[in-house]
Short mmCIF file of C-alpha atoms in Angstrom, two decimals:
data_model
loop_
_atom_site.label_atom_id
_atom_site.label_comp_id
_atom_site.label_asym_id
_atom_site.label_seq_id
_atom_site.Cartn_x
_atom_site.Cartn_y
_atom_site.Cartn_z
CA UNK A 1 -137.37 -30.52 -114.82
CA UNK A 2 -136.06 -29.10 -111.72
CA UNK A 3 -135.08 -25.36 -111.67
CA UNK A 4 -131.91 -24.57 -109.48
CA UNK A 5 -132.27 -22.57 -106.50
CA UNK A 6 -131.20 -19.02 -106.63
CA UNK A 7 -129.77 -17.58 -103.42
CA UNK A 8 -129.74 -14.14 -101.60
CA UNK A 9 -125.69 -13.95 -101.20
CA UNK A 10 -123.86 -11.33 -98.82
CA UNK A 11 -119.84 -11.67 -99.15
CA UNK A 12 -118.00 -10.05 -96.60
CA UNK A 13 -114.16 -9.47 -97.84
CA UNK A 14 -112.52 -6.78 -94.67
CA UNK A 15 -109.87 -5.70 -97.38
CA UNK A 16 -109.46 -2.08 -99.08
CA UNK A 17 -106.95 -2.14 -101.89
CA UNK A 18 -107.15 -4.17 -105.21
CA UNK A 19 -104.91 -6.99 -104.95
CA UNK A 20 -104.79 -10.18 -102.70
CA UNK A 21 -107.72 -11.67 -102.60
CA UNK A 22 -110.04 -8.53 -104.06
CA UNK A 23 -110.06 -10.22 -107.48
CA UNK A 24 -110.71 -13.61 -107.38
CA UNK A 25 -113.96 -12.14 -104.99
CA UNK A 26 -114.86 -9.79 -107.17
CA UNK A 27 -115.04 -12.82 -110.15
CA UNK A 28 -117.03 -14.80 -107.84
CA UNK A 29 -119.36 -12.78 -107.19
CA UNK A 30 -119.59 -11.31 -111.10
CA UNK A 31 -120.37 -14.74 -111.93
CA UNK A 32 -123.09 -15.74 -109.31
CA UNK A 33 -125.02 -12.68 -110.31
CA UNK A 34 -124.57 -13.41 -114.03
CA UNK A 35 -126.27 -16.64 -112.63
CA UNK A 36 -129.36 -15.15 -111.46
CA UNK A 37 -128.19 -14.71 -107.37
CA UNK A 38 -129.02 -11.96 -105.78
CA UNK A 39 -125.89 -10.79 -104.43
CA UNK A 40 -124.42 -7.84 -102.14
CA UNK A 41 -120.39 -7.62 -101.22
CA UNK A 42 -118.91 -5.41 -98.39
CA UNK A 43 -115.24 -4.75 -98.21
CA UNK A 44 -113.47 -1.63 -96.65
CA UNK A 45 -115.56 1.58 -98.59
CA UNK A 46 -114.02 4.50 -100.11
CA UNK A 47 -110.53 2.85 -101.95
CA UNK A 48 -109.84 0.97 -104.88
CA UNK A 49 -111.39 -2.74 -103.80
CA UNK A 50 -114.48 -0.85 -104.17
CA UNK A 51 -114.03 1.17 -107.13
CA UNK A 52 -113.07 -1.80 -108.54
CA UNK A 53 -116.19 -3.88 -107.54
CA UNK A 54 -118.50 -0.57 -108.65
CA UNK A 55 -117.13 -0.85 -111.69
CA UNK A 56 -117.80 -4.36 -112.10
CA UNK A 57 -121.59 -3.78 -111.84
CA UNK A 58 -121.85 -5.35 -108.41
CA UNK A 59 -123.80 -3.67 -105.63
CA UNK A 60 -121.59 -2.77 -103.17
CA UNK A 61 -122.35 -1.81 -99.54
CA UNK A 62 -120.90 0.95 -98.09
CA UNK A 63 -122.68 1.11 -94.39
CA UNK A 64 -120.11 -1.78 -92.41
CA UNK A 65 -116.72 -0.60 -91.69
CA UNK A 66 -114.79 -3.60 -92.11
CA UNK A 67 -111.87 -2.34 -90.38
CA UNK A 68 -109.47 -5.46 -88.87
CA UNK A 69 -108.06 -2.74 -86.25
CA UNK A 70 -110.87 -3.62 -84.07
CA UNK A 71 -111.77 -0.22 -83.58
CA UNK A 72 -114.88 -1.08 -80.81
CA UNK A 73 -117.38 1.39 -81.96
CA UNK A 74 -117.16 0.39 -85.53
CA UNK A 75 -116.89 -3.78 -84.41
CA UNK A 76 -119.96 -2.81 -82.46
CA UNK A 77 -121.98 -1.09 -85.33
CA UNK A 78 -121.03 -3.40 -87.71
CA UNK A 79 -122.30 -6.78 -85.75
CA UNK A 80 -125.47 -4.62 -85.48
CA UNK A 81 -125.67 -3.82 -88.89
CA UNK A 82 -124.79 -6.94 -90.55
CA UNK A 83 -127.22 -8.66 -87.98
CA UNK A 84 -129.93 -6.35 -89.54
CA UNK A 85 -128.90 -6.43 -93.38
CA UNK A 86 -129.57 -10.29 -93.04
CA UNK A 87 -132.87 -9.87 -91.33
CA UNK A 88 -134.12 -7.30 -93.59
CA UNK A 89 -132.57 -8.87 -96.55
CA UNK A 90 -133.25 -12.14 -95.97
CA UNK A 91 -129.86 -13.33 -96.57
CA UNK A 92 -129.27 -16.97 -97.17
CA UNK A 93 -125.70 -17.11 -97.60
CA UNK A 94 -123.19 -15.58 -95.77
CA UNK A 95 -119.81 -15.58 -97.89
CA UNK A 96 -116.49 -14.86 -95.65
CA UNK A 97 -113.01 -14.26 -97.97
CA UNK A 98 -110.70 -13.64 -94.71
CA UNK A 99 -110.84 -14.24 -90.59
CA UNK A 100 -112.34 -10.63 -89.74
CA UNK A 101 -115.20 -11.32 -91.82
CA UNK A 102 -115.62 -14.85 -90.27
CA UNK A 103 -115.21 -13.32 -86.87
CA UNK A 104 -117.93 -10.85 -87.71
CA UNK A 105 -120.16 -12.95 -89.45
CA UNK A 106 -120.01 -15.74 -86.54
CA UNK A 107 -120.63 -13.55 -83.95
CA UNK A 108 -123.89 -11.25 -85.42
CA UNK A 109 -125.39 -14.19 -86.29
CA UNK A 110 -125.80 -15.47 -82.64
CA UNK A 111 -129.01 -16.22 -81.64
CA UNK A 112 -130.79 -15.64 -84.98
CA UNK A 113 -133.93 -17.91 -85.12
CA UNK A 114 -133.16 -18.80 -89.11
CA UNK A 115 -129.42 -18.14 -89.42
CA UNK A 116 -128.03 -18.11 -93.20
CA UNK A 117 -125.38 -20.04 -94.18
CA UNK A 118 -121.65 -19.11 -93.23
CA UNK A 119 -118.95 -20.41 -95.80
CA UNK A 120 -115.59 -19.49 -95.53
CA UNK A 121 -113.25 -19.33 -98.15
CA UNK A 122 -108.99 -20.11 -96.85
CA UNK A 123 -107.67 -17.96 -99.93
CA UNK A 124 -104.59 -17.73 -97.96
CA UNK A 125 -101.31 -20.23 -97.88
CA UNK A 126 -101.08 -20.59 -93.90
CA UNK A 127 -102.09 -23.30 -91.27
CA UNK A 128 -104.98 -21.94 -89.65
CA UNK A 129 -105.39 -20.83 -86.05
CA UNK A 130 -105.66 -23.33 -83.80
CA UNK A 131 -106.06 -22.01 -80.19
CA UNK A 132 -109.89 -22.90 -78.70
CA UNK A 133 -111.42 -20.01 -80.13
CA UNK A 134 -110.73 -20.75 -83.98
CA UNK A 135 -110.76 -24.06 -83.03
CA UNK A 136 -114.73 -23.19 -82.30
CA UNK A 137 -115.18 -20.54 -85.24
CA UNK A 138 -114.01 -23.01 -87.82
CA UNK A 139 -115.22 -26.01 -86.22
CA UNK A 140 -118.80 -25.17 -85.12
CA UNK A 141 -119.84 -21.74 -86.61
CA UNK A 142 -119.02 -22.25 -90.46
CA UNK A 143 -121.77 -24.51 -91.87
CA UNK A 144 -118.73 -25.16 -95.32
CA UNK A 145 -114.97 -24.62 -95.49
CA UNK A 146 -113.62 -23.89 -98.70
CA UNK A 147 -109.80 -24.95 -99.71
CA UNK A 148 -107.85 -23.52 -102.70
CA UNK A 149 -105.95 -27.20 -103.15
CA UNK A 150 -106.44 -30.10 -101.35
CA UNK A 151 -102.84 -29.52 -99.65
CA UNK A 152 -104.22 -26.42 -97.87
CA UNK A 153 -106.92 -28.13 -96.42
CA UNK A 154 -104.16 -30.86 -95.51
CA UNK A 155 -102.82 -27.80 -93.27
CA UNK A 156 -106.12 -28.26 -91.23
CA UNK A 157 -105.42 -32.00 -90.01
CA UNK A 158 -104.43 -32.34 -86.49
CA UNK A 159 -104.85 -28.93 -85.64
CA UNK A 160 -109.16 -28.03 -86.36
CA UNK A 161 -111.56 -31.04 -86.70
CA UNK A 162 -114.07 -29.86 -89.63
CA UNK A 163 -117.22 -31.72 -89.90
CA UNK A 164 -117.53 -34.59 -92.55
CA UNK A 165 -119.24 -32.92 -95.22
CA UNK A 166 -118.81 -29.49 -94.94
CA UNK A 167 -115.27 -28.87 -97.02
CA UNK A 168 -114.56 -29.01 -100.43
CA UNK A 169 -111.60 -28.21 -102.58
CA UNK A 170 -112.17 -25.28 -104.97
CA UNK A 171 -108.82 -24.54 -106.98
CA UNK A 172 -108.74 -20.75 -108.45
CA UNK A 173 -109.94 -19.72 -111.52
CA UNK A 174 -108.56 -17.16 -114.32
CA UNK A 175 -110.55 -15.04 -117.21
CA UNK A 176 -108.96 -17.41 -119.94
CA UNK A 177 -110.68 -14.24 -122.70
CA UNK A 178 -108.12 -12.09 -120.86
CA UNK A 179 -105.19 -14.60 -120.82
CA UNK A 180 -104.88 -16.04 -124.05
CA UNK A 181 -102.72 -17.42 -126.37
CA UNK A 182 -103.11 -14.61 -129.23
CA UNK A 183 -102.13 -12.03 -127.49
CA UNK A 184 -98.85 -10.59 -128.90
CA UNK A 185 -95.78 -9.70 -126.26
CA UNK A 186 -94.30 -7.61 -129.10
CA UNK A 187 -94.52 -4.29 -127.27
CA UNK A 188 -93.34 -5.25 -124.07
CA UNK A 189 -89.91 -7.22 -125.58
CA UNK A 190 -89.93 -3.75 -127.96
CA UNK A 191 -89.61 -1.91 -124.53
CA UNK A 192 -86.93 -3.39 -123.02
CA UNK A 193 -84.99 -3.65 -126.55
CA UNK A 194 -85.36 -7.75 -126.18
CA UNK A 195 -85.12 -9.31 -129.30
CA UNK A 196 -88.10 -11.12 -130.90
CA UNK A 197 -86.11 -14.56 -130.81
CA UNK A 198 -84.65 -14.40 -127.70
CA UNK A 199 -86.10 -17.61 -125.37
CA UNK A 200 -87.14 -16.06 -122.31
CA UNK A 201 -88.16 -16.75 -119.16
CA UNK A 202 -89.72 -14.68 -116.00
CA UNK A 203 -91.59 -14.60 -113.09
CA UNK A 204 -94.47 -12.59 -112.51
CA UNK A 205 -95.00 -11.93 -108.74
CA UNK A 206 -94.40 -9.83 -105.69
CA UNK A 207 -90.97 -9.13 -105.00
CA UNK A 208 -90.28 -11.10 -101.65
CA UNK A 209 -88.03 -13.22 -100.29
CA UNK A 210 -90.41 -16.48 -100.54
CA UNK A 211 -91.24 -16.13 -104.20
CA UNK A 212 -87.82 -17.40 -105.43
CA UNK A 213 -86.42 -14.27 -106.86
CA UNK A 214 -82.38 -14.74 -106.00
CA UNK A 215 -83.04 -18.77 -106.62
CA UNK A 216 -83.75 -17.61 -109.83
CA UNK A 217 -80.63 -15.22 -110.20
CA UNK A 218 -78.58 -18.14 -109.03
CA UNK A 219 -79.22 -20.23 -112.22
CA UNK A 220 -78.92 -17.24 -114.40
CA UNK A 221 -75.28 -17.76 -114.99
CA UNK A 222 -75.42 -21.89 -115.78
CA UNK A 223 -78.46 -20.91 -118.76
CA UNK A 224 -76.62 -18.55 -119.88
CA UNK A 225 -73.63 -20.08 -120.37
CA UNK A 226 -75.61 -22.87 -122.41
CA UNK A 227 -78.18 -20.01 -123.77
CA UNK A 228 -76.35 -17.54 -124.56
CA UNK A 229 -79.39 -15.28 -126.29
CA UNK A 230 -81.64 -16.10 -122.86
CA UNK A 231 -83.27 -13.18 -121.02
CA UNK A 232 -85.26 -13.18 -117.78
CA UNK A 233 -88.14 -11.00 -117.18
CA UNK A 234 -88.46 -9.88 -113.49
CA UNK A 235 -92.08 -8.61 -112.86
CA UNK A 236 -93.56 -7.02 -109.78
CA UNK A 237 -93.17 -4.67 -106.96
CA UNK A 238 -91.93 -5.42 -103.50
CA UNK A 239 -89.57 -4.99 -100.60
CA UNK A 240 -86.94 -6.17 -102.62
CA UNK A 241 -87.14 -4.08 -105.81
CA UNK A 242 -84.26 -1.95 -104.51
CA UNK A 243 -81.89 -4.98 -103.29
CA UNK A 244 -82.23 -6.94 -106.54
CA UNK A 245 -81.66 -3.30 -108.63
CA UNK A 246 -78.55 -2.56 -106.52
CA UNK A 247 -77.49 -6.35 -106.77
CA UNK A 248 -78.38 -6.57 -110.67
CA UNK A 249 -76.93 -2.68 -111.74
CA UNK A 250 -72.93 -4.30 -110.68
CA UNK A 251 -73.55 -7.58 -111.84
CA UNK A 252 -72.75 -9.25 -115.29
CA UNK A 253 -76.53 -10.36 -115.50
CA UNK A 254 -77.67 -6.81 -115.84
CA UNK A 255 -77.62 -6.99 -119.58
CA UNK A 256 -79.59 -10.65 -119.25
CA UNK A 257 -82.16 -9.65 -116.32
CA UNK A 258 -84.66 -7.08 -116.67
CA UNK A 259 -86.76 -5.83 -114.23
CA UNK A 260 -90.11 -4.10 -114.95
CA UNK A 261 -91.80 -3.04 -112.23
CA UNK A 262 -95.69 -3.45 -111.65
CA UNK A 263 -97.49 -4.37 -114.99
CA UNK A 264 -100.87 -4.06 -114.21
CA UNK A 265 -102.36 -2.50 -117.63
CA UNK A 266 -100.88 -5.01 -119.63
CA UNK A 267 -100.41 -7.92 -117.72
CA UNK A 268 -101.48 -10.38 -119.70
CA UNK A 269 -99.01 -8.95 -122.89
CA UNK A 270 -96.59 -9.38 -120.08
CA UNK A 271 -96.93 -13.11 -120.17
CA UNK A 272 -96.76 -13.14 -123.97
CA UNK A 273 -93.68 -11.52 -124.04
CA UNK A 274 -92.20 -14.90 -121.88
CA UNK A 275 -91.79 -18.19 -123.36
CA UNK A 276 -91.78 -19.69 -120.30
CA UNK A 277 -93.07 -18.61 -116.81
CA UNK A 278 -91.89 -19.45 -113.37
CA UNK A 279 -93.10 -19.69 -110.11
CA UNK A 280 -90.47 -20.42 -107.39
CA UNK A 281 -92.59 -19.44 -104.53
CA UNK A 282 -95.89 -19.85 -103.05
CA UNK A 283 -96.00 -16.29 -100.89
CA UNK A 284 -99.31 -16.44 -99.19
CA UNK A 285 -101.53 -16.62 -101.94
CA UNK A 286 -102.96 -19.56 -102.35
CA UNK A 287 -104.79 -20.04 -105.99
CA UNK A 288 -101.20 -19.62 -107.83
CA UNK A 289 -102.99 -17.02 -109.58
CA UNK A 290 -99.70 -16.07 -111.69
CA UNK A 291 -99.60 -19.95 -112.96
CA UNK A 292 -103.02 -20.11 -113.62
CA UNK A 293 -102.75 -16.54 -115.78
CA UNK A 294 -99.28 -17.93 -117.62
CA UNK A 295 -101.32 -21.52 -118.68
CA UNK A 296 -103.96 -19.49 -119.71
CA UNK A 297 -102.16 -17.68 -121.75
CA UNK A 298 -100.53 -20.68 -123.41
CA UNK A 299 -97.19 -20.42 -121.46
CA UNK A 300 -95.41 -24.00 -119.68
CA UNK A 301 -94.75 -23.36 -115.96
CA UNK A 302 -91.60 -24.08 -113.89
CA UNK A 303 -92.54 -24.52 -110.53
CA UNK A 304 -91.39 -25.79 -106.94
CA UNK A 305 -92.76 -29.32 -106.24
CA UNK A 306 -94.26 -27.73 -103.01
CA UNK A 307 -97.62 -26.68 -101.81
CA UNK A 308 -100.31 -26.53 -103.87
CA UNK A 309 -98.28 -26.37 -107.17
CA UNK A 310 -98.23 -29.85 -107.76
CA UNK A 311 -101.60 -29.61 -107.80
CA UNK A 312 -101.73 -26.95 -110.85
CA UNK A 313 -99.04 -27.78 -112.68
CA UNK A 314 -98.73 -30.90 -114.56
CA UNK A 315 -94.79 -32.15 -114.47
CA UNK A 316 -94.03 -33.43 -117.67
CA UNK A 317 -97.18 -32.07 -119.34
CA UNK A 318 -97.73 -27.98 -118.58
CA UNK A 319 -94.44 -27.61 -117.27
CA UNK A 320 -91.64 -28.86 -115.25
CA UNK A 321 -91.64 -29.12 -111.37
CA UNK A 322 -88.11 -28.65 -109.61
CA UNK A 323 -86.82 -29.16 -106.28
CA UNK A 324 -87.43 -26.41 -103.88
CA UNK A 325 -84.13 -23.90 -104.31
CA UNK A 326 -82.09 -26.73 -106.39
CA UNK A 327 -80.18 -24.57 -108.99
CA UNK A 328 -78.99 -27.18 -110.55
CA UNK A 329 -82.31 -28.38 -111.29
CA UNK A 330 -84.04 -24.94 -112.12
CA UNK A 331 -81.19 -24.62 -114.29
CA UNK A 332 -81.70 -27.81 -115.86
CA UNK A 333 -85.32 -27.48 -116.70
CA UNK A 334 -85.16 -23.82 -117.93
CA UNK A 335 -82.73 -24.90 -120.37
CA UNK A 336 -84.71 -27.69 -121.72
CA UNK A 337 -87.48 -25.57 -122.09
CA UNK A 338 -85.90 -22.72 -123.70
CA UNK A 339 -83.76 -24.62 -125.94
CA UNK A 340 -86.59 -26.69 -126.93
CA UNK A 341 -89.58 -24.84 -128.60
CA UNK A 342 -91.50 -27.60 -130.15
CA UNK A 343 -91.53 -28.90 -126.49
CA UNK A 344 -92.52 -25.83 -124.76
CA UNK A 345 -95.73 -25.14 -127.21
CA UNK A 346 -96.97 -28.66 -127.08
CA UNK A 347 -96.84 -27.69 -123.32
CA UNK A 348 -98.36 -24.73 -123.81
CA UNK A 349 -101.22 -25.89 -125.44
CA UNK A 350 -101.61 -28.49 -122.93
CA UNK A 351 -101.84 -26.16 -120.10
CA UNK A 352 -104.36 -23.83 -121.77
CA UNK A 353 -106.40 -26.64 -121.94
CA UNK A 354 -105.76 -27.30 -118.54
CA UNK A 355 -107.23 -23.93 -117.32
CA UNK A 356 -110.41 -24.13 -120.02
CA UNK A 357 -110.92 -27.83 -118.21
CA UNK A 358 -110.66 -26.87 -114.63
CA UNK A 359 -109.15 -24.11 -113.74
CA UNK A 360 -111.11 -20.90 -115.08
CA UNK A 361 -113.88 -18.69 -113.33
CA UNK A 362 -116.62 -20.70 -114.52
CA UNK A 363 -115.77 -23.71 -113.11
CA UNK A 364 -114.92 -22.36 -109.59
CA UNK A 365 -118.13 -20.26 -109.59
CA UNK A 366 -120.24 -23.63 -110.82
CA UNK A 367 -118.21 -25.30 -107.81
CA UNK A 368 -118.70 -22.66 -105.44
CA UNK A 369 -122.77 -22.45 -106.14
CA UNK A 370 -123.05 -26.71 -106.13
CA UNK A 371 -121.37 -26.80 -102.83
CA UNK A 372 -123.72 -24.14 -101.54
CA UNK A 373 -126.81 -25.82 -102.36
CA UNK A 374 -125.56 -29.57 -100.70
CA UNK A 375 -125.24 -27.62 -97.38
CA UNK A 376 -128.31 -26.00 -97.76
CA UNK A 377 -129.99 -29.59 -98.95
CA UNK A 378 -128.22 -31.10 -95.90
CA UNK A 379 -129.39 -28.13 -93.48
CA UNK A 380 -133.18 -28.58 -94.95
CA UNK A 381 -132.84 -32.31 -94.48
CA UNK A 382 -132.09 -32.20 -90.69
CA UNK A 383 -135.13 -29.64 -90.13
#
């Protein structure tokens, strides 16, 4: 019987602050080592990305600046010393979360006799570069490309030619022990003196004009009016916490809408407390994180049939999808859902499964590690 290769990872992620794509690295990387890797990750020292990893029990580097400002002594020292961490380390797999690393990673590996792999992960919901210089970076210096959903790599076509081979689809991954369906949202209705039978619905992400927010405030008015007991969670921080406060506080929906601010210690209650989550917006986060953490916690989605969302959410079977800013629509399916609960927790159930099958942090890390060792198969077969 074969034993599986173990690798000598570095991950490279040039961001400082816990949020973005800090957490769905961090879980990577917890569950490669849990696998037996040997495994390092840089990311901007001294703030809370690398508290966070500390804590974690990774081993975090602290000697490469990572700073995207292009500061040219610190690019210059850090080609150098990632250059020499791989030599001395005898790194096999370069892992690069956003375009500094990949820059950094491309360029300090010039020359090297045996370079390690370079994968890049597109966490991010943008088209990539396309000018002659990412054109070459993505084309020619990553040896695997990894997509969040199948239509972000779309966003590739006709603008960067990636080798056949070298790409694969990895959708995001949740802790379904965090998110689960017995947690109670007692506490958090208790808090903002919602009643325990009230249907509600809210969305969980950062307040921005993308994610759907006023969309949502536009349908407000047609539930209630056929929901009377309804109430909508608003969850997050943003640019437009102020606007929608000002907007809400002389409004009629004030005693319907609630907004909570930032919920980071009890998130997942958070979702508990809903009986129905939306997500109107992709923002540029790619996984659909906030889906993936409502289905995991046994909650139907409402989402835009856009991006990658089709992709998570099952219409008809975890949730609903609506027409990008239809009200009508949004309307429509929140009151089904709401009004329905039998409906909603068969839903429910069927979109916790949904995460268990393929979207939690197991499967992305097995994913992650089997698309590693093809490359490195299909390097070793060409030497």
């Amino acid at each position: 019987m074969s034993v599986e290769r173990q690798f000598r990872i570095l991950h490279l992620a040039s961001s400082e602050r816990w949020t973005g794509i800090a957490e769905p690295v961090v879980s990577l990387a917890c569950k490669q080592q849990e696998a037996g890797h040997e495994l390092w990750l840089a990311c901007v020292p001294g703030q809370s990305f690398e508290r966070r990893a500390r804590q974690n029990g990774l081993r975090v580097l602290s000697q490469f600046h990572l700073d995207r400002r292009l500061h040219p002594l610190r690019l210059f020292g850090d080609l150098v010393s990632i250059r020499r961490f791989v030599r001395e380390n005898g790194i096999e797999i370069v892992h690069c979360h956003l375009l500094h690393d990949n820059w950094l990673a491309a360029e300090a590996l010039l020359g090297v006799r045996r370079p390690p792999l370079v994968v890049r992960t597109f966490h991010r919901w943008e088209r990539p570069r396309s000018d002659p210089l990412h054109r070459w970076l993505f084309g020619w210096r990553n040896d695997l490309t990894i997509a969040t959903s199948r239509s972000l790599l779309a966003l590739f076509d006709g603008r960067v030619t990636l080798a056949p081979g070298t790409t694969r689809v990895i959708y995001g991954g949740v802790d379904f022990e965090r998110f689960r369906p017995d947690l109670s949202g007692e506490s958090v209705r208790r808090e903002f003196a919602v009643p325990a039978d009230a249907p509600a619905a809210g969305i969980v992400a950062r307040l921005t004009h993308e994610r759907g927010h006023r969309w949502l405030l536009n349908a407000v008015p047609e539930v209630a009016r056929r929901l009377p007991e309804a109430r909508f969670f608003i969850v997050g921080r943003g640019p437009l916490k102020r606007p929608l406060r000002g907007e809400l506080a002389s409004s009629p929906l004030r005693e319907r809408v609630i907004m909570t601010g930032y919920r980071r210690k009890d998130l997942p209650e958070t979702y508990a407390a809903l009986d129905v989550a939306l997500f109107l917006g992709m923002g540029s986060e790619g996984t659909c994180r906030a889906a993936l953490e409502a289905m995991a916690t046994g909650r139907p989605v409402i989402a835009t049939r856009a991006a990658a969302l089709p992709e998570i959410v099952e219409d008809g079977k975890t949730g609903l999808l609506v027409e990008l800013d239809n009200v009508g629509e949004l309307a429509e399916a929140t009151v089904r859902l709401l009004g329905d609960r039998a409906q909603r927790e068969r839903m429910g159930r069927a979109a916790r499964q949904a995460v268990l099958d393929r979207f939690c942090e197991h499967h992305r890390a097995a994913a992650t590690l089997e698309a590693y060792r093809a490359i490195w198969r299909q390097r070793i077969g060409q030497q």
